[in-house]
Amino acid sequence: MASPIIAPSILASDYARFGEEARRAEQAGGDWLHVDIMDGHFVPNITFGPEIAAALKRSTNLPLDVHLMIERPDLYVEKFVKAGASRITVHIEAHHPAQETIRQIRESGCLAGVALNPATGCSAIEHLLGEVDLVLCMTVVPGFGGQAFIPEVLEKVRHLARHPARQQRRYYIEVDGGIQVETAVACARAGADAFVAGTSLFGAKDISRAVADLRQAIQRGSEQAG
Ligand code: DX5
Ligand code: ZN
């Protein structure tokens, strides 16, 4: 596996010190900064918008991995591109057709991802595998940090990792929700190569140590992958 990605999720950070928290994730060895956008409709929680994403961009050199949990991502793509997003991921369950939004993202020069909720099967996104840079498998029901990992999602990770479409286009397989040392091992073993972690990193006493431990766990899991 190419070197795995660790994406600390700013959702679990101290909102009174956003800029510093982004820098803390960078100094700790994170690869991307995961930014969760929630609109109170697609999920029962509200987070932040493009202006905050732009402020995060000014605070860190980490690429912004923007995860849109909103019903109409198509209306906001341009704003997040302007804010400095490196990649933008939209949900297949959102109201606007994901394929159109993905094309819109790519035409604007950004990398594009498609996300699927734990209850959504891979068949829903199969037709998109040839045009995405990333597939995000939610390993919790989206909306809140700090939830327990849903192990049933591992089957989807395995399926996506072995899918013939991956020979043509090497999309990342990102897991998001309840990721810590043990669950990361299982995900890496199943073939995931991008790992979002909020609570287990920002909630740790020593975030650098936590990133290093997670990386080691992922390494261990990927060596056992088959
Ligand atoms: C949940 C978000 C996640 C969240 C993960 O809806 O998409 O990115 O930050 O948080 P933890 O790692 O605390 O489960
Ligand atoms: Zn997320």
CSV table of N, CA, C and O in Angstrom, one decimal, residues 8-124:
chain,number,residue,atom,x,y,z
A,8,PRO,N,-6.5,14.0,10.8
A,8,PRO,CA,-7.1,14.5,12.1
A,8,PRO,C,-8.4,15.3,11.7
A,8,PRO,O,-8.4,16.1,10.8
A,9,SER,N,-9.5,15.0,12.5
A,9,SER,CA,-10.7,15.7,12.2
A,9,SER,C,-10.9,16.9,13.2
A,9,SER,O,-11.0,16.7,14.4
A,10,ILE,N,-10.9,18.1,12.6
A,10,ILE,CA,-11.0,19.3,13.4
A,10,ILE,C,-12.3,19.4,14.2
A,10,ILE,O,-12.4,20.2,15.2
A,11,LEU,N,-13.3,18.5,13.8
A,11,LEU,CA,-14.6,18.5,14.6
A,11,LEU,C,-14.3,18.2,16.1
A,11,LEU,O,-15.1,18.7,16.9
A,12,ALA,N,-13.3,17.5,16.4
A,12,ALA,CA,-13.0,17.1,17.8
A,12,ALA,C,-12.1,18.1,18.5
A,12,ALA,O,-11.7,17.8,19.6
A,13,SER,N,-11.8,19.2,17.9
A,13,SER,CA,-10.8,20.1,18.5
A,13,SER,C,-11.5,21.1,19.3
A,13,SER,O,-12.7,21.2,19.4
A,14,ASP,N,-10.7,22.0,19.9
A,14,ASP,CA,-11.2,23.1,20.8
A,14,ASP,C,-11.5,24.3,19.9
A,14,ASP,O,-10.6,24.9,19.3
A,15,TYR,N,-12.8,24.5,19.7
A,15,TYR,CA,-13.3,25.6,18.8
A,15,TYR,C,-12.8,27.0,19.2
A,15,TYR,O,-12.9,27.9,18.4
A,16,ALA,N,-12.4,27.2,20.4
A,16,ALA,CA,-12.0,28.5,20.9
A,16,ALA,C,-10.6,28.8,20.3
A,16,ALA,O,-10.1,29.9,20.4
A,17,ARG,N,-9.9,27.7,19.8
A,17,ARG,CA,-8.5,27.9,19.4
A,17,ARG,C,-8.3,27.1,18.0
A,17,ARG,O,-7.4,26.4,17.9
A,18,PHE,N,-9.2,27.4,17.1
A,18,PHE,CA,-9.2,26.7,15.9
A,18,PHE,C,-7.9,26.7,15.1
A,18,PHE,O,-7.4,25.6,14.7
A,19,GLY,N,-7.4,27.8,14.9
A,19,GLY,CA,-6.1,27.9,14.2
A,19,GLY,C,-5.0,27.1,14.8
A,19,GLY,O,-4.3,26.4,14.2
A,20,GLU,N,-4.9,27.3,16.1
A,20,GLU,CA,-3.8,26.6,16.9
A,20,GLU,C,-4.0,25.1,16.8
A,20,GLU,O,-3.1,24.3,16.7
A,21,GLU,N,-5.3,24.7,16.8
A,21,GLU,CA,-5.6,23.2,16.8
A,21,GLU,C,-5.2,22.7,15.4
A,21,GLU,O,-4.7,21.5,15.3
A,22,ALA,N,-5.4,23.4,14.4
A,22,ALA,CA,-5.0,23.0,13.0
A,22,ALA,C,-3.5,22.8,13.0
A,22,ALA,O,-3.0,21.8,12.4
A,23,ARG,N,-2.8,23.8,13.6
A,23,ARG,CA,-1.3,23.7,13.6
A,23,ARG,C,-0.9,22.5,14.4
A,23,ARG,O,0.1,21.8,14.1
A,24,ARG,N,-1.6,22.3,15.5
A,24,ARG,CA,-1.3,21.1,16.4
A,24,ARG,C,-1.4,19.8,15.6
A,24,ARG,O,-0.5,19.0,15.7
A,25,ALA,N,-2.4,19.7,14.8
A,25,ALA,CA,-2.6,18.5,14.0
A,25,ALA,C,-1.4,18.3,13.0
A,25,ALA,O,-0.9,17.2,12.7
A,26,GLU,N,-1.0,19.5,12.5
A,26,GLU,CA,0.1,19.4,11.5
A,26,GLU,C,1.4,19.1,12.2
A,26,GLU,O,2.1,18.2,11.7
A,27,GLN,N,1.7,19.7,13.3
A,27,GLN,CA,3.0,19.4,14.0
A,27,GLN,C,3.0,18.0,14.5
A,27,GLN,O,4.1,17.4,14.6
A,28,ALA,N,1.8,17.4,14.8
A,28,ALA,CA,1.8,16.0,15.3
A,28,ALA,C,2.0,15.0,14.2
A,28,ALA,O,2.2,13.8,14.5
A,29,GLY,N,2.0,15.5,12.9
A,29,GLY,CA,2.3,14.5,11.9
A,29,GLY,C,1.1,14.1,11.0
A,29,GLY,O,1.2,13.1,10.3
A,30,GLY,N,0.0,14.8,11.2
A,30,GLY,CA,-1.2,14.5,10.3
A,30,GLY,C,-0.8,14.8,8.9
A,30,GLY,O,0.1,15.6,8.6
A,31,ASP,N,-1.5,14.1,8.0
A,31,ASP,CA,-1.3,14.3,6.5
A,31,ASP,C,-2.3,15.3,5.9
A,31,ASP,O,-1.9,16.1,5.0
A,32,TRP,N,-3.5,15.1,6.3
A,32,TRP,CA,-4.6,16.0,5.8
A,32,TRP,C,-5.4,16.5,7.0
A,32,TRP,O,-5.4,15.9,8.0
A,33,LEU,N,-6.0,17.7,6.9
A,33,LEU,CA,-6.9,18.1,7.9
A,33,LEU,C,-8.3,17.8,7.5
A,33,LEU,O,-8.8,18.4,6.4
A,34,HIS,N,-9.1,17.0,8.2
A,34,HIS,CA,-10.4,16.6,7.8
A,34,HIS,C,-11.4,17.7,8.4
A,34,HIS,O,-11.4,18.0,9.6
A,35,VAL,N,-12.2,18.2,7.5
A,35,VAL,CA,-13.1,19.3,7.9
A,35,VAL,C,-14.6,18.9,7.6
A,35,VAL,O,-15.0,18.7,6.5
A,36,ASP,N,-15.3,18.7,8.7
A,36,ASP,CA,-16.7,18.2,8.6
A,36,ASP,C,-17.7,19.3,8.5
A,36,ASP,O,-17.8,20.1,9.4
A,37,ILE,N,-18.4,19.4,7.4
A,37,ILE,CA,-19.4,20.4,7.2
A,37,ILE,C,-20.8,19.8,7.3
A,37,ILE,O,-21.2,18.9,6.6
A,38,MET,N,-21.6,20.3,8.3
A,38,MET,CA,-22.9,19.7,8.5
A,38,MET,C,-23.9,20.9,8.5
A,38,MET,O,-23.7,21.9,9.0
A,39,ASP,N,-25.1,20.6,7.9
A,39,ASP,CA,-26.1,21.6,7.7
A,39,ASP,C,-27.4,21.6,8.5
A,39,ASP,O,-28.3,22.3,8.3
A,40,GLY,N,-27.4,20.6,9.4
A,40,GLY,CA,-28.6,20.5,10.3
A,40,GLY,C,-29.8,19.9,9.5
A,40,GLY,O,-30.9,19.7,10.1
A,41,HIS,N,-29.6,19.5,8.3
A,41,HIS,CA,-30.7,18.8,7.5
A,41,HIS,C,-30.3,17.4,7.1
A,41,HIS,O,-31.0,16.4,7.4
A,42,PHE,N,-29.1,17.3,6.4
A,42,PHE,CA,-28.6,16.0,6.0
A,42,PHE,C,-28.3,15.2,7.2
A,42,PHE,O,-28.5,14.0,7.3
A,43,VAL,N,-27.8,15.9,8.2
A,43,VAL,CA,-27.5,15.3,9.6
A,43,VAL,C,-28.0,16.2,10.6
A,43,VAL,O,-28.2,17.4,10.4
A,44,PRO,N,-28.4,15.7,11.8
A,44,PRO,CA,-29.0,16.5,12.8
A,44,PRO,C,-28.0,17.3,13.6
A,44,PRO,O,-28.0,17.3,14.9
A,45,ASN,N,-27.1,18.0,13.0
A,45,ASN,CA,-26.0,18.8,13.7
A,45,ASN,C,-25.6,19.9,12.7
A,45,ASN,O,-25.7,19.7,11.5
A,46,ILE,N,-25.1,21.0,13.2
A,46,ILE,CA,-24.6,22.1,12.4
A,46,ILE,C,-23.1,22.3,12.8
A,46,ILE,O,-22.8,22.4,14.0
A,47,THR,N,-22.3,22.5,11.8
A,47,THR,CA,-20.9,22.8,12.2
A,47,THR,C,-20.5,24.2,11.7
A,47,THR,O,-20.9,25.2,12.2
A,48,PHE,N,-19.8,24.2,10.6
A,48,PHE,CA,-19.3,25.5,10.1
A,48,PHE,C,-19.3,25.6,8.6
A,48,PHE,O,-19.6,24.6,7.9
A,49,GLY,N,-19.0,26.7,8.0
A,49,GLY,CA,-19.1,26.9,6.6
A,49,GLY,C,-17.8,27.3,5.9
A,49,GLY,O,-16.7,27.1,6.5
A,50,PRO,N,-17.9,27.8,4.7
A,50,PRO,CA,-16.6,28.0,3.9
A,50,PRO,C,-15.7,29.1,4.5
A,50,PRO,O,-14.5,29.0,4.4
A,51,GLU,N,-16.3,30.1,5.3
A,51,GLU,CA,-15.4,31.1,5.9
A,51,GLU,C,-14.5,30.5,6.9
A,51,GLU,O,-13.3,30.8,7.0
A,52,ILE,N,-15.0,29.5,7.7
A,52,ILE,CA,-14.2,28.9,8.7
A,52,ILE,C,-13.1,28.0,8.0
A,52,ILE,O,-12.0,27.9,8.4
A,53,ALA,N,-13.6,27.3,6.9
A,53,ALA,CA,-12.6,26.5,6.2
A,53,ALA,C,-11.5,27.3,5.7
A,53,ALA,O,-10.3,27.0,5.7
A,54,ALA,N,-11.8,28.5,5.2
A,54,ALA,CA,-10.8,29.5,4.7
A,54,ALA,C,-9.8,29.9,5.8
A,54,ALA,O,-8.6,30.0,5.6
A,55,ALA,N,-10.4,30.1,7.0
A,55,ALA,CA,-9.6,30.5,8.2
A,55,ALA,C,-8.6,29.3,8.5
A,55,ALA,O,-7.5,29.5,8.9
A,56,LEU,N,-9.1,28.1,8.4
A,56,LEU,CA,-8.3,26.9,8.7
A,56,LEU,C,-7.2,26.8,7.7
A,56,LEU,O,-6.0,26.6,8.0
A,57,LYS,N,-7.5,27.1,6.5
A,57,LYS,CA,-6.5,27.1,5.4
A,57,LYS,C,-5.4,28.1,5.7
A,57,LYS,O,-4.2,27.8,5.4
A,58,ARG,N,-5.7,29.2,6.2
A,58,ARG,CA,-4.7,30.2,6.5
A,58,ARG,C,-3.8,29.8,7.7
A,58,ARG,O,-2.8,30.3,7.9
A,59,SER,N,-4.3,28.8,8.5
A,59,SER,CA,-3.6,28.5,9.8
A,59,SER,C,-2.7,27.3,9.6
A,59,SER,O,-1.9,27.0,10.5
A,60,THR,N,-2.8,26.5,8.5
A,60,THR,CA,-2.0,25.3,8.4
A,60,THR,C,-1.6,25.1,6.9
A,60,THR,O,-2.3,25.5,6.0
A,61,ASN,N,-0.6,24.3,6.8
A,61,ASN,CA,-0.2,23.9,5.4
A,61,ASN,C,-0.8,22.5,5.1
A,61,ASN,O,-0.6,22.1,3.9
A,62,LEU,N,-1.5,21.9,6.0
A,62,LEU,CA,-2.1,20.6,5.7
A,62,LEU,C,-3.2,20.8,4.6
A,62,LEU,O,-4.0,21.8,4.7
A,63,PRO,N,-3.3,19.9,3.6
A,63,PRO,CA,-4.4,20.0,2.7
A,63,PRO,C,-5.7,19.8,3.4
A,63,PRO,O,-5.8,19.0,4.3
A,64,LEU,N,-6.7,20.5,3.0
A,64,LEU,CA,-8.0,20.4,3.6
A,64,LEU,C,-8.8,19.3,2.9
A,64,LEU,O,-9.1,19.4,1.7
A,65,ASP,N,-9.3,18.4,3.7
A,65,ASP,CA,-10.1,17.2,3.3
A,65,ASP,C,-11.5,17.5,3.7
A,65,ASP,O,-11.9,17.3,4.8
A,66,VAL,N,-12.3,18.2,2.8
A,66,VAL,CA,-13.6,18.7,3.2
A,66,VAL,C,-14.7,17.6,2.9
A,66,VAL,O,-14.8,17.1,1.8
A,67,HIS,N,-15.4,17.3,4.0
A,67,HIS,CA,-16.4,16.3,4.0
A,67,HIS,C,-17.8,17.0,4.1
A,67,HIS,O,-18.1,17.5,5.2
A,68,LEU,N,-18.6,17.0,3.0
A,68,LEU,CA,-19.8,17.8,3.0
A,68,LEU,C,-21.0,16.8,3.4
A,68,LEU,O,-21.4,16.0,2.7
A,69,MET,N,-21.5,17.1,4.6
A,69,MET,CA,-22.7,16.3,5.1
A,69,MET,C,-23.8,17.3,5.0
A,69,MET,O,-24.4,17.8,6.0
A,70,ILE,N,-24.2,17.7,3.7
A,70,ILE,CA,-25.2,18.7,3.5
A,70,ILE,C,-26.1,18.2,2.3
A,70,ILE,O,-25.6,17.4,1.5
A,71,GLU,N,-27.3,18.7,2.3
A,71,GLU,CA,-28.3,18.2,1.3
A,71,GLU,C,-28.0,18.7,-0.1
A,71,GLU,O,-28.3,18.0,-1.1
A,72,ARG,N,-27.5,19.9,-0.2
A,72,ARG,CA,-27.3,20.5,-1.5
A,72,ARG,C,-25.8,20.9,-1.7
A,72,ARG,O,-25.5,22.1,-1.8
A,73,PRO,N,-24.9,19.9,-1.8
A,73,PRO,CA,-23.5,20.2,-1.9
A,73,PRO,C,-23.2,21.1,-3.1
A,73,PRO,O,-22.3,21.9,-3.1
A,74,ASP,N,-24.0,20.8,-4.2
A,74,ASP,CA,-23.7,21.5,-5.5
A,74,ASP,C,-23.7,23.1,-5.3
A,74,ASP,O,-23.1,23.8,-6.0
A,75,LEU,N,-24.5,23.5,-4.3
A,75,LEU,CA,-24.7,25.0,-4.1
A,75,LEU,C,-23.4,25.6,-3.4
A,75,LEU,O,-23.3,26.8,-3.4
A,76,TYR,N,-22.6,24.7,-2.9
A,76,TYR,CA,-21.5,25.2,-2.0
A,76,TYR,C,-20.1,24.8,-2.5
A,76,TYR,O,-19.1,25.3,-2.0
A,77,VAL,N,-20.0,24.0,-3.6
A,77,VAL,CA,-18.7,23.6,-4.1
A,77,VAL,C,-17.8,24.7,-4.4
A,77,VAL,O,-16.7,24.8,-3.9
A,78,GLU,N,-18.3,25.7,-5.1
A,78,GLU,CA,-17.5,26.8,-5.5
A,78,GLU,C,-16.9,27.6,-4.3
A,78,GLU,O,-15.7,27.9,-4.2
A,79,LYS,N,-17.7,27.7,-3.3
A,79,LYS,CA,-17.3,28.4,-2.0
A,79,LYS,C,-16.2,27.6,-1.3
A,79,LYS,O,-15.2,28.2,-0.8
A,80,PHE,N,-16.3,26.3,-1.3
A,80,PHE,CA,-15.2,25.5,-0.6
A,80,PHE,C,-14.0,25.4,-1.5
A,80,PHE,O,-12.9,25.4,-0.9
A,81,VAL,N,-14.1,25.5,-2.8
A,81,VAL,CA,-12.9,25.5,-3.6
A,81,VAL,C,-12.2,26.8,-3.4
A,81,VAL,O,-11.0,26.8,-3.1
A,82,LYS,N,-12.9,27.9,-3.3
A,82,LYS,CA,-12.3,29.2,-3.0
A,82,LYS,C,-11.7,29.3,-1.7
A,82,LYS,O,-10.7,29.9,-1.4
A,83,ALA,N,-12.3,28.6,-0.7
A,83,ALA,CA,-11.8,28.5,0.6
A,83,ALA,C,-10.4,27.8,0.7
A,83,ALA,O,-9.7,27.9,1.7
A,84,GLY,N,-10.1,27.0,-0.4
A,84,GLY,CA,-8.8,26.4,-0.4
A,84,GLY,C,-8.9,24.9,-0.2
A,84,GLY,O,-7.8,24.3,0.1
A,85,ALA,N,-10.0,24.2,-0.4
A,85,ALA,CA,-10.1,22.8,-0.2
A,85,ALA,C,-9.2,22.1,-1.2
A,85,ALA,O,-9.1,22.5,-2.4
A,86,SER,N,-8.6,21.0,-0.8
A,86,SER,CA,-7.8,20.2,-1.7
A,86,SER,C,-8.7,19.1,-2.3
A,86,SER,O,-8.5,18.7,-3.5
A,87,ARG,N,-9.5,18.5,-1.4
A,87,ARG,CA,-10.5,17.5,-1.9
A,87,ARG,C,-11.8,17.8,-1.2
A,87,ARG,O,-11.9,18.2,-0.1
A,88,ILE,N,-12.8,17.5,-2.0
A,88,ILE,CA,-14.2,17.7,-1.5
A,88,ILE,C,-15.0,16.4,-1.7
A,88,ILE,O,-15.0,15.8,-2.8
A,89,THR,N,-15.6,15.9,-0.6
A,89,THR,CA,-16.3,14.7,-0.7
A,89,THR,C,-17.8,14.9,-0.4
A,89,THR,O,-18.2,15.6,0.5
A,90,VAL,N,-18.6,14.3,-1.3
A,90,VAL,CA,-20.1,14.5,-1.2
A,90,VAL,C,-20.8,13.1,-0.9
A,90,VAL,O,-20.2,12.1,-1.4
A,91,HIS,N,-21.9,13.2,-0.3
A,91,HIS,CA,-22.6,11.9,0.0
A,91,HIS,C,-23.5,11.5,-1.1
A,91,HIS,O,-24.2,12.3,-1.7
A,92,ILE,N,-23.5,10.2,-1.4
A,92,ILE,CA,-24.4,9.6,-2.4
A,92,ILE,C,-25.8,9.8,-2.0
A,92,ILE,O,-26.7,9.8,-2.8
A,93,GLU,N,-26.1,9.9,-0.6
A,93,GLU,CA,-27.4,10.0,-0.1
A,93,GLU,C,-28.0,11.5,-0.2
A,93,GLU,O,-29.1,11.7,0.2
A,94,ALA,N,-27.1,12.4,-0.6
A,94,ALA,CA,-27.5,13.8,-0.6
A,94,ALA,C,-28.6,14.0,-1.7
A,94,ALA,O,-28.8,13.2,-2.6
A,95,HIS,N,-29.3,15.1,-1.6
A,95,HIS,CA,-30.4,15.4,-2.5
A,95,HIS,C,-30.0,15.6,-4.0
A,95,HIS,O,-30.7,15.1,-4.9
A,96,HIS,N,-28.9,16.3,-4.2
A,96,HIS,CA,-28.5,16.5,-5.5
A,96,HIS,C,-27.7,15.3,-6.1
A,96,HIS,O,-27.0,14.7,-5.3
A,97,PRO,N,-27.9,14.9,-7.4
A,97,PRO,CA,-27.2,13.8,-7.9
A,97,PRO,C,-25.6,13.9,-7.7
A,97,PRO,O,-25.0,14.8,-8.2
A,98,ALA,N,-25.1,12.9,-7.0
A,98,ALA,CA,-23.6,13.0,-6.7
A,98,ALA,C,-22.8,13.1,-7.9
A,98,ALA,O,-21.7,13.8,-7.9
A,99,GLN,N,-23.2,12.4,-9.0
A,99,GLN,CA,-22.3,12.4,-10.2
A,99,GLN,C,-22.1,13.8,-10.7
A,99,GLN,O,-21.0,14.2,-11.1
A,100,GLU,N,-23.2,14.6,-10.7
A,100,GLU,CA,-23.1,16.0,-11.2
A,100,GLU,C,-22.2,16.8,-10.3
A,100,GLU,O,-21.4,17.6,-10.8
A,101,THR,N,-22.3,16.6,-9.0
A,101,THR,CA,-21.5,17.4,-8.1
A,101,THR,C,-20.1,17.0,-8.2
A,101,THR,O,-19.2,17.9,-8.1
A,102,ILE,N,-19.8,15.7,-8.4
A,102,ILE,CA,-18.4,15.2,-8.5
A,102,ILE,C,-17.8,15.9,-9.7
A,102,ILE,O,-16.6,16.3,-9.7
A,103,ARG,N,-18.5,15.9,-10.8
A,103,ARG,CA,-18.0,16.5,-12.0
A,103,ARG,C,-17.7,18.0,-11.8
A,103,ARG,O,-16.7,18.5,-12.3
A,104,GLN,N,-18.6,18.7,-11.1
A,104,GLN,CA,-18.5,20.1,-10.8
A,104,GLN,C,-17.2,20.3,-10.0
A,104,GLN,O,-16.4,21.2,-10.2
A,105,ILE,N,-16.9,19.4,-9.0
A,105,ILE,CA,-15.8,19.5,-8.2
A,105,ILE,C,-14.5,19.4,-9.0
A,105,ILE,O,-13.6,20.2,-8.9
A,106,ARG,N,-14.5,18.4,-9.9
A,106,ARG,CA,-13.3,18.1,-10.7
A,106,ARG,C,-13.1,19.2,-11.7
A,106,ARG,O,-11.9,19.6,-11.9
A,107,GLU,N,-14.1,19.7,-12.3
A,107,GLU,CA,-14.0,20.8,-13.2
A,107,GLU,C,-13.4,22.1,-12.6
A,107,GLU,O,-12.7,22.9,-13.2
A,108,SER,N,-13.6,22.2,-11.3
A,108,SER,CA,-13.1,23.4,-10.6
A,108,SER,C,-11.6,23.1,-10.1
A,108,SER,O,-11.1,23.9,-9.4
A,109,GLY,N,-11.1,22.0,-10.5
A,109,GLY,CA,-9.7,21.7,-10.2
A,109,GLY,C,-9.4,21.1,-8.8
A,109,GLY,O,-8.2,21.0,-8.4
A,110,CYS,N,-10.4,20.6,-8.2
A,110,CYS,CA,-10.3,19.9,-6.9
A,110,CYS,C,-10.4,18.4,-7.1
A,110,CYS,O,-11.0,18.0,-8.0
A,111,LEU,N,-9.8,17.7,-6.1
A,111,LEU,CA,-10.0,16.3,-6.1
A,111,LEU,C,-11.4,16.0,-5.5
A,111,LEU,O,-11.9,16.7,-4.7
A,112,ALA,N,-12.0,14.9,-6.0
A,112,ALA,CA,-13.4,14.6,-5.6
A,112,ALA,C,-13.6,13.3,-4.9
A,112,ALA,O,-13.0,12.3,-5.4
A,113,GLY,N,-14.4,13.2,-3.9
A,113,GLY,CA,-14.7,12.0,-3.3
A,113,GLY,C,-16.2,11.7,-3.1
A,113,GLY,O,-17.0,12.7,-3.2
A,114,VAL,N,-16.6,10.5,-3.0
A,114,VAL,CA,-18.0,10.1,-2.7
A,114,VAL,C,-18.0,9.4,-1.4
A,114,VAL,O,-17.1,8.6,-1.1
A,115,ALA,N,-19.0,9.7,-0.6
A,115,ALA,CA,-19.1,9.1,0.8
A,115,ALA,C,-20.4,8.3,0.8
A,115,ALA,O,-21.4,8.6,0.2
A,116,LEU,N,-20.3,7.2,1.6
A,116,LEU,CA,-21.5,6.4,1.8
A,116,LEU,C,-21.8,6.1,3.3
A,116,LEU,O,-20.8,5.9,4.0
A,117,ASN,N,-23.0,6.3,3.7
A,117,ASN,CA,-23.4,6.0,5.1
A,117,ASN,C,-23.3,4.5,5.4
A,117,ASN,O,-23.3,3.7,4.4
A,118,PRO,N,-23.2,4.1,6.6
A,118,PRO,CA,-23.1,2.7,7.0
A,118,PRO,C,-24.2,1.8,6.4
A,118,PRO,O,-23.9,0.7,6.0
A,119,ALA,N,-25.4,2.4,6.2
A,119,ALA,CA,-26.5,1.6,5.7
A,119,ALA,C,-26.6,1.5,4.2
A,119,ALA,O,-27.3,0.7,3.6
A,120,THR,N,-25.7,2.2,3.5
A,120,THR,CA,-25.7,2.2,2.0
A,120,THR,C,-24.8,1.2,1.5
A,120,THR,O,-23.6,1.2,1.9
A,121,GLY,N,-25.2,0.4,0.5
A,121,GLY,CA,-24.4,-0.6,-0.1
A,121,GLY,C,-23.5,0.0,-1.2
A,121,GLY,O,-23.8,1.0,-1.7
A,122,CYS,N,-22.4,-0.7,-1.5
A,122,CYS,CA,-21.5,-0.3,-2.5
A,122,CYS,C,-22.1,-0.1,-3.9
A,122,CYS,O,-21.6,0.6,-4.7
A,123,SER,N,-23.2,-0.9,-4.1
A,123,SER,CA,-23.8,-0.9,-5.4
A,123,SER,C,-24.3,0.6,-5.8
A,123,SER,O,-24.3,0.9,-7.0
A,124,ALA,N,-24.5,1.4,-4.8
A,124,ALA,CA,-25.0,2.7,-5.0
A,124,ALA,C,-23.9,3.6,-5.6
A,124,ALA,O,-24.3,4.7,-6.2
